[in-house]
Coordinates of C-alpha atoms and ligand atoms in Angstrom, one line a residue:
M4 CA 94.6 53.8 -136.1
K5 CA 96.6 56.6 -137.7
I6 CA 96.4 59.9 -135.9
V7 CA 97.6 63.3 -137.3
P8 CA 99.8 65.3 -134.9
F9 CA 97.9 67.7 -132.6
E10 CA 100.7 70.3 -133.3
M11 CA 99.8 72.9 -130.8
E12 CA 99.3 70.5 -127.8
R13 CA 102.7 68.6 -128.7
W14 CA 104.4 72.2 -128.8
Q15 CA 102.8 73.3 -125.4
S16 CA 103.0 70.1 -123.6
T17 CA 106.9 69.9 -124.6
W18 CA 107.8 73.5 -123.7
E19 CA 105.1 75.4 -121.4
N20 CA 106.6 74.3 -118.2
S21 CA 110.2 75.0 -119.0
V22 CA 110.3 78.5 -120.7
D23 CA 110.6 81.7 -118.9
Y24 CA 107.6 83.2 -120.4
N25 CA 104.5 81.1 -121.3
L26 CA 102.4 83.3 -123.6
S27 CA 100.8 80.3 -125.3
E28 CA 98.1 79.7 -122.7
S29 CA 94.6 80.5 -123.8
G30 CA 93.2 80.7 -120.2
V31 CA 93.5 83.1 -117.2
Q32 CA 95.9 82.7 -114.5
P33 CA 94.8 79.5 -112.4
I34 CA 93.0 79.8 -109.1
P35 CA 95.2 78.5 -106.3
L36 CA 93.7 75.7 -104.3
R37 CA 93.6 77.8 -101.0
E38 CA 91.7 80.4 -102.7
L39 CA 89.0 78.0 -104.1
L40 CA 88.5 76.4 -100.5
R41 CA 88.8 79.9 -98.9
E42 CA 88.1 79.1 -95.3
E43 CA 90.0 77.0 -92.8
A44 CA 87.1 74.8 -92.1
A45 CA 86.5 73.8 -95.8
T46 CA 90.1 73.2 -96.0
E47 CA 90.1 70.8 -93.0
R48 CA 86.9 69.2 -94.3
F49 CA 88.5 68.6 -97.6
L50 CA 91.6 67.0 -96.1
D51 CA 89.3 64.1 -94.7
H52 CA 88.2 63.1 -98.3
P53 CA 89.2 59.6 -99.1
L54 CA 91.4 59.3 -102.2
A55 CA 88.6 56.9 -103.6
Y56 CA 87.1 56.1 -106.9
S57 CA 84.4 58.7 -107.7
Q58 CA 81.0 58.3 -109.5
G59 CA 82.2 57.3 -113.2
N60 CA 79.8 59.8 -115.0
G61 CA 80.5 62.6 -112.3
T62 CA 78.4 62.7 -108.8
P63 CA 74.8 63.7 -108.8
E64 CA 75.7 66.8 -107.2
L65 CA 78.2 68.0 -109.8
R66 CA 75.9 66.9 -112.7
S67 CA 73.2 68.8 -111.1
E68 CA 75.0 72.0 -110.8
I69 CA 76.1 71.5 -114.4
A70 CA 72.6 70.9 -115.7
D71 CA 71.6 74.2 -114.0
L72 CA 73.7 76.0 -116.7
Y73 CA 71.5 74.5 -119.5
R74 CA 67.8 75.4 -120.0
G75 CA 65.7 72.2 -119.4
A76 CA 68.6 69.9 -118.8
T77 CA 68.7 67.5 -115.9
P78 CA 71.7 65.4 -114.3
D79 CA 70.8 62.7 -117.0
H80 CA 71.6 65.1 -119.5
V81 CA 75.3 65.4 -118.2
L82 CA 78.6 63.4 -118.4
V83 CA 81.5 64.5 -116.5
T84 CA 84.9 64.0 -118.2
T85 CA 88.6 64.4 -117.6
G86 CA 88.7 67.9 -119.3
S87 CA 86.7 69.1 -122.2
S88 CA 89.4 67.5 -124.3
E89 CA 88.1 64.0 -123.3
A90 CA 84.6 65.3 -123.7
N91 CA 85.4 66.0 -127.5
L92 CA 87.2 62.7 -127.9
L93 CA 84.2 60.8 -126.7
A94 CA 81.6 62.7 -128.8
M95 CA 83.9 62.2 -131.9
W96 CA 84.4 58.6 -131.2
H97 CA 80.7 58.1 -131.0
L98 CA 79.7 60.1 -133.9
V99 CA 82.2 59.5 -136.6
E100 CA 82.1 56.4 -138.7
P101 CA 84.7 55.9 -141.6
G102 CA 83.7 57.9 -144.7
D103 CA 81.4 60.3 -142.6
E104 CA 81.3 64.0 -143.6
I105 CA 81.9 66.2 -140.8
V106 CA 81.8 70.0 -141.1
V107 CA 84.6 71.5 -138.8
M108 CA 84.8 75.4 -138.2
L109 CA 88.4 76.6 -138.8
P110 CA 90.4 78.1 -137.5
N111 CA 89.7 76.0 -134.2
Y112 CA 91.4 74.3 -131.2
M113 CA 92.5 71.4 -133.8
E114 CA 91.4 68.6 -131.6
N115 CA 88.3 67.7 -133.5
W116 CA 89.7 68.4 -136.9
G117 CA 92.5 65.8 -135.8
L118 CA 89.8 63.4 -134.4
V119 CA 87.7 63.2 -137.4
Q120 CA 90.5 62.2 -139.4
A121 CA 91.7 59.7 -136.8
F122 CA 88.1 57.9 -137.0
G123 CA 88.2 57.8 -140.8
G124 CA 85.9 60.8 -141.5
N125 CA 86.2 63.5 -143.9
V126 CA 86.6 67.1 -142.7
K127 CA 84.8 69.9 -144.7
S128 CA 86.1 73.1 -143.5
L129 CA 83.8 76.0 -142.6
R130 CA 86.1 79.1 -142.7
L131 CA 86.0 81.9 -140.4
R132 CA 86.6 85.0 -142.3
E133 CA 88.9 87.8 -141.2
D134 CA 87.3 90.4 -143.4
R135 CA 84.0 89.4 -141.5
K136 CA 85.5 89.8 -138.2
W137 CA 86.0 86.1 -137.9
Q138 CA 82.6 85.2 -138.7
F139 CA 81.6 82.4 -141.3
N140 CA 79.3 83.1 -144.2
P141 CA 76.0 81.5 -143.6
D142 CA 75.7 80.7 -147.4
E143 CA 78.8 78.9 -147.4
L144 CA 77.7 76.9 -144.5
S145 CA 74.5 75.9 -146.2
S146 CA 76.3 74.7 -149.3
L147 CA 78.6 72.6 -147.0
V148 CA 76.1 70.8 -144.9
T149 CA 74.4 68.1 -147.0
R150 CA 72.4 65.1 -146.3
K151 CA 75.8 63.1 -146.0
T152 CA 76.9 65.5 -143.1
K153 CA 77.1 63.6 -139.9
A154 CA 78.0 66.5 -137.5
I155 CA 79.0 70.1 -137.6
A156 CA 81.7 70.9 -135.1
I157 CA 82.0 74.3 -133.7
C158 CA 84.0 76.4 -131.3
D159 CA 82.2 79.3 -129.8
P160 CA 83.6 81.6 -128.4
N161 CA 86.3 80.6 -130.9
N162 CA 89.9 79.6 -130.2
P163 CA 92.2 81.0 -131.7
T164 CA 90.4 84.2 -133.0
G165 CA 88.4 84.9 -129.7
A166 CA 85.4 85.7 -131.8
V167 CA 81.8 85.0 -130.6
M168 CA 79.3 83.6 -133.3
G169 CA 76.8 86.4 -134.5
D170 CA 73.0 86.0 -134.6
A171 CA 72.7 85.3 -138.2
Q172 CA 75.5 82.5 -138.1
R173 CA 73.8 81.0 -135.1
K174 CA 70.5 80.9 -137.0
S175 CA 72.0 79.5 -140.1
L176 CA 73.7 76.8 -138.1
L177 CA 70.8 75.5 -136.3
D178 CA 68.8 75.8 -139.7
A179 CA 71.3 73.8 -141.5
A180 CA 71.7 71.2 -138.7
R181 CA 68.0 70.6 -138.5
D182 CA 67.3 70.6 -142.2
R183 CA 70.0 67.9 -142.9
G184 CA 69.5 65.9 -139.5
A185 CA 73.2 66.4 -138.6
W186 CA 74.4 66.6 -135.0
L187 CA 75.7 69.7 -133.7
L188 CA 78.8 69.5 -131.7
S189 CA 79.6 73.0 -129.8
D190 CA 82.8 73.4 -127.9
E191 CA 81.9 76.1 -125.6
V192 CA 84.8 76.2 -123.1
Y193 CA 85.5 79.9 -123.5
L194 CA 81.8 80.7 -122.6
G195 CA 82.0 83.0 -119.6
A196 CA 85.5 84.3 -120.4
E197 CA 84.0 87.5 -122.4
R198 CA 86.3 90.3 -122.1
E199 CA 83.4 92.5 -123.1
G200 CA 79.9 92.4 -124.0
P201 CA 77.1 90.0 -122.9
R202 CA 77.7 86.2 -121.8
T203 CA 77.9 84.1 -124.8
Q204 CA 74.7 82.2 -125.3
S205 CA 75.1 78.4 -125.4
V206 CA 73.6 76.7 -128.7
W207 CA 72.1 74.4 -126.2
G208 CA 68.2 74.0 -126.0
D209 CA 67.0 74.8 -129.7
Y210 CA 67.7 71.5 -131.5
E211 CA 67.5 68.0 -130.2
R212 CA 70.6 66.5 -131.7
T213 CA 73.0 68.9 -129.9
L214 CA 76.1 68.1 -127.7
I215 CA 77.7 70.7 -125.7
V216 CA 81.2 70.5 -124.7
N217 CA 82.8 72.8 -121.8
G218 CA 84.8 72.4 -118.7
L219 CA 86.6 74.3 -115.9
S220 CA 90.0 75.0 -117.6
K221 CA 89.5 78.3 -119.4
A222 CA 86.5 80.8 -118.2
Y223 CA 87.0 79.3 -114.8
G224 CA 90.6 79.2 -114.4
L225 CA 90.9 75.7 -113.0
P226 CA 92.6 73.7 -115.7
G227 CA 94.5 71.5 -113.0
L228 CA 91.2 70.0 -112.0
R229 CA 90.9 68.3 -115.4
I230 CA 87.0 68.7 -115.2
G231 CA 85.0 68.9 -118.5
W232 CA 81.6 67.9 -119.4
I233 CA 79.1 67.0 -122.2
V234 CA 75.7 67.9 -122.3
G235 CA 73.2 66.2 -124.6
P236 CA 70.1 64.0 -124.8
P237 CA 70.0 61.6 -122.0
E238 CA 70.2 58.3 -124.3
T239 CA 73.3 59.8 -126.2
V240 CA 74.9 60.8 -122.9
A241 CA 74.2 57.2 -121.5
A242 CA 76.0 55.9 -124.7
L243 CA 79.0 58.2 -124.2
W244 CA 79.5 57.1 -120.7
G245 CA 80.1 53.6 -122.2
Y246 CA 83.0 55.0 -124.2
H247 CA 84.3 56.8 -121.1
D248 CA 84.6 53.3 -119.5
Y249 CA 87.3 52.7 -121.9
T250 CA 89.2 56.0 -121.4
T251 CA 89.6 57.3 -117.7
L252 CA 86.6 55.7 -115.9
A253 CA 86.0 58.4 -113.4
P254 CA 86.7 62.1 -112.8
T255 CA 89.2 62.2 -109.8
Y256 CA 87.5 62.1 -106.6
L257 CA 89.0 65.4 -105.4
S258 CA 88.3 67.2 -108.5
D259 CA 84.7 66.3 -108.7
R260 CA 84.3 67.9 -105.1
L261 CA 86.4 70.9 -105.9
A262 CA 84.4 71.5 -109.3
Q263 CA 81.2 71.4 -106.8
I264 CA 82.6 74.2 -104.9
A265 CA 83.5 76.3 -108.1
L266 CA 80.2 75.7 -109.6
A267 CA 77.9 76.5 -106.7
P268 CA 75.9 79.4 -108.2
K269 CA 77.3 82.5 -106.3
R270 CA 80.7 81.1 -106.6
R271 CA 80.8 80.6 -110.2
E272 CA 79.5 84.0 -110.9
E273 CA 82.5 85.2 -108.8
I274 CA 85.2 83.3 -110.5
L275 CA 83.7 84.5 -114.0
A276 CA 84.0 88.2 -112.6
R277 CA 87.5 87.4 -111.7
T278 CA 88.2 86.1 -115.2
R279 CA 86.6 89.2 -116.8
S280 CA 88.7 91.4 -114.8
I281 CA 91.9 89.8 -115.5
L282 CA 91.0 90.0 -119.2
Q283 CA 90.3 93.6 -119.1
R284 CA 93.2 94.5 -117.4
N285 CA 95.6 92.5 -119.4
Y286 CA 94.0 93.3 -122.9
A287 CA 94.6 96.9 -122.1
I288 CA 98.4 96.1 -121.9
L289 CA 98.4 94.1 -125.0
A290 CA 96.6 96.4 -127.1
D291 CA 99.0 99.2 -126.2
W292 CA 101.9 97.1 -127.1
I293 CA 100.4 96.2 -130.4
R294 CA 99.7 99.8 -131.0
D295 CA 103.2 100.6 -130.4
H296 CA 104.1 98.4 -133.3
G297 CA 102.4 100.6 -135.8
S298 CA 101.6 98.6 -138.9
L299 CA 103.6 95.4 -137.9
F300 CA 100.2 93.7 -136.5
S301 CA 96.6 93.7 -137.7
Y302 CA 94.0 92.1 -135.9
V303 CA 90.3 91.9 -134.8
P304 CA 90.1 92.4 -131.2
P305 CA 89.1 89.3 -129.3
T306 CA 85.9 89.3 -127.4
A307 CA 86.5 86.2 -125.4
G308 CA 89.4 84.1 -124.1
A309 CA 92.7 85.3 -123.0
I310 CA 94.2 85.2 -126.5
C311 CA 94.8 87.4 -129.3
F312 CA 95.3 86.2 -133.1
L313 CA 97.7 88.5 -134.7
R314 CA 98.7 88.9 -138.3
Y315 CA 102.0 90.1 -138.9
A316 CA 103.8 91.8 -141.6
L317 CA 107.4 90.4 -141.2
G318 CA 107.9 87.9 -144.1
V319 CA 109.1 85.2 -141.7
N320 CA 107.2 81.8 -141.2
S321 CA 105.2 81.6 -138.1
S322 CA 106.8 78.3 -137.1
D323 CA 110.1 79.8 -137.6
L324 CA 109.3 83.0 -135.7
A325 CA 108.1 81.0 -132.6
W326 CA 111.0 78.5 -132.6
R327 CA 113.4 81.5 -132.6
L328 CA 111.2 83.0 -129.8
L329 CA 111.4 79.8 -127.9
K330 CA 115.1 78.9 -128.3
E331 CA 116.6 82.6 -128.3
K332 CA 114.3 84.3 -125.7
S333 CA 112.8 81.4 -123.7
T334 CA 109.2 82.6 -124.6
L335 CA 106.2 80.4 -126.0
I336 CA 103.7 81.6 -128.3
V337 CA 101.6 79.6 -130.8
P338 CA 102.6 79.9 -134.4
G339 CA 99.5 80.3 -137.0
D340 CA 101.0 77.4 -138.7
H341 CA 99.4 75.2 -135.9
F342 CA 95.9 76.5 -137.1
G343 CA 96.9 76.0 -140.8
M344 CA 97.2 79.8 -141.0
D345 CA 100.9 80.9 -141.6
G346 CA 101.5 84.7 -141.2
Y347 CA 99.5 84.8 -137.8
I348 CA 100.7 84.1 -134.2
R349 CA 98.4 83.6 -131.2
V350 CA 99.4 85.4 -128.1
G351 CA 98.0 84.5 -124.5
M352 CA 97.5 87.4 -122.2
G353 CA 96.0 85.6 -119.0
D354 CA 98.8 85.7 -116.6
A355 CA 100.1 88.3 -114.4
P356 CA 100.5 91.9 -115.7
A357 CA 104.3 91.9 -114.9
Y358 CA 104.5 88.4 -116.5
L359 CA 102.9 89.5 -119.7
T360 CA 104.8 92.6 -120.0
H361 CA 108.0 90.9 -119.6
G362 CA 107.0 88.2 -122.1
L363 CA 106.2 91.0 -124.6
E364 CA 109.6 92.5 -124.2
R365 CA 111.3 89.2 -125.2
I366 CA 109.2 89.4 -128.3
D367 CA 110.4 92.9 -128.8
A368 CA 114.0 91.7 -128.4
L369 CA 113.4 89.2 -131.1
L370 CA 111.8 91.8 -133.4
R371 CA 114.7 94.3 -133.1
E372 CA 117.1 91.3 -133.9
L373 CA 115.0 90.5 -137.0
R374 CA 115.0 94.1 -138.1
A375 CA 118.7 94.4 -137.8
E376 CA 119.4 91.0 -139.7
K377 CA 117.1 92.3 -142.3
G378 CA 119.1 95.6 -142.4
K379 CA 122.1 93.7 -143.2
A380 CA 120.9 91.5 -145.9
Ligands
LIG417 C1 88.4 75.0 -127.7 C2 89.1 74.3 -126.6 N1 88.4 73.1 -126.1 C3 89.1 72.2 -125.3 C4 90.3 72.4 -124.8 C5 91.0 71.4 -124.0 O1 90.6 71.8 -122.6 P1 90.7 71.0 -121.4 O2 90.9 69.6 -121.7 O3 91.7 71.7 -120.4 O4 89.3 71.3 -120.6 C6 91.1 73.6 -125.3 C7 92.3 73.9 -124.7 O5 93.0 74.9 -125.0 C8 90.3 74.4 -126.2 O6 90.9 75.7 -126.5

């Protein structure tokens, strides 16, 4: 099997732990283990856990907490995975046969775009339009989805734009999937990471052939747990578990228990409130910085996620810009090229305020040099 490189993940996994400022991350500052465990008694109890194999599809306790998030779902509707990235992999592996047409929302976290191709499917692009505040055109969707469409893969709230799907788009999506009998695969890993506005509504519950992907890495600030999940019809979830037997077997024992703590109803709301306050505080810093650059940047303010997708007027390729920033200023951002969109950069804003400010100062230093070079040319 040939794979297309997952450019953004290669870029991040190569550099994110060695740069001075990592502004490539799309989630908020991770919660320390001590903060998650909170009291000494809980920490003590935790130390007594055996480092054993855990239940392959997730413990019933964890699956029950996850099921609570989805109207009418039971633990049998849930498969716990190693990150939401594994959830996407299992879903696509199961769904895509060579020659299948899969409609993929773009731009997107490019995992599903790459997986469709790896499994021999054909990607049909459903474009988010900047002039529509990063919404797709419902007419375009209905012309893309045909009887040959096996699945429609969306990411809502969206990475990299931070946009949340509008009501008209949601309706058109469900109508199109239902009319043509296509599966709906919705990656909702930023659900709950809304900077403003109401909690994003999952597409779960309105249509039988729906698979929801989510996890604790973004809205919950717990990427190191590597806990993700799929919610779907029980018979499909049972089939997906069979694929999981070929990948990671089971979530790690400790992560499953820590996820139970994070998803207890009161605690999960506290965690999501923490995320929102980080986003509000840091977006103010980033928005000021953008404003100080006048017409250099244009953008649609993100609704969710610790990311801002900026169009820049510099006449420099986005990968070249990101590379110079990495090599000369030890600062990591994601070039628009990684989403097939040169002329944009994605800037992460989820870390501590001072860290964000210093990272942005490094970008400023490069911008000054670029201006000076242009002046000389
Ligand atoms: C939309 C989306 N889905 C999935 C993932 C993978 O996350 P994880 O495997 O850490 O849950 C990411 C990571 O950036 C993402 O942005």
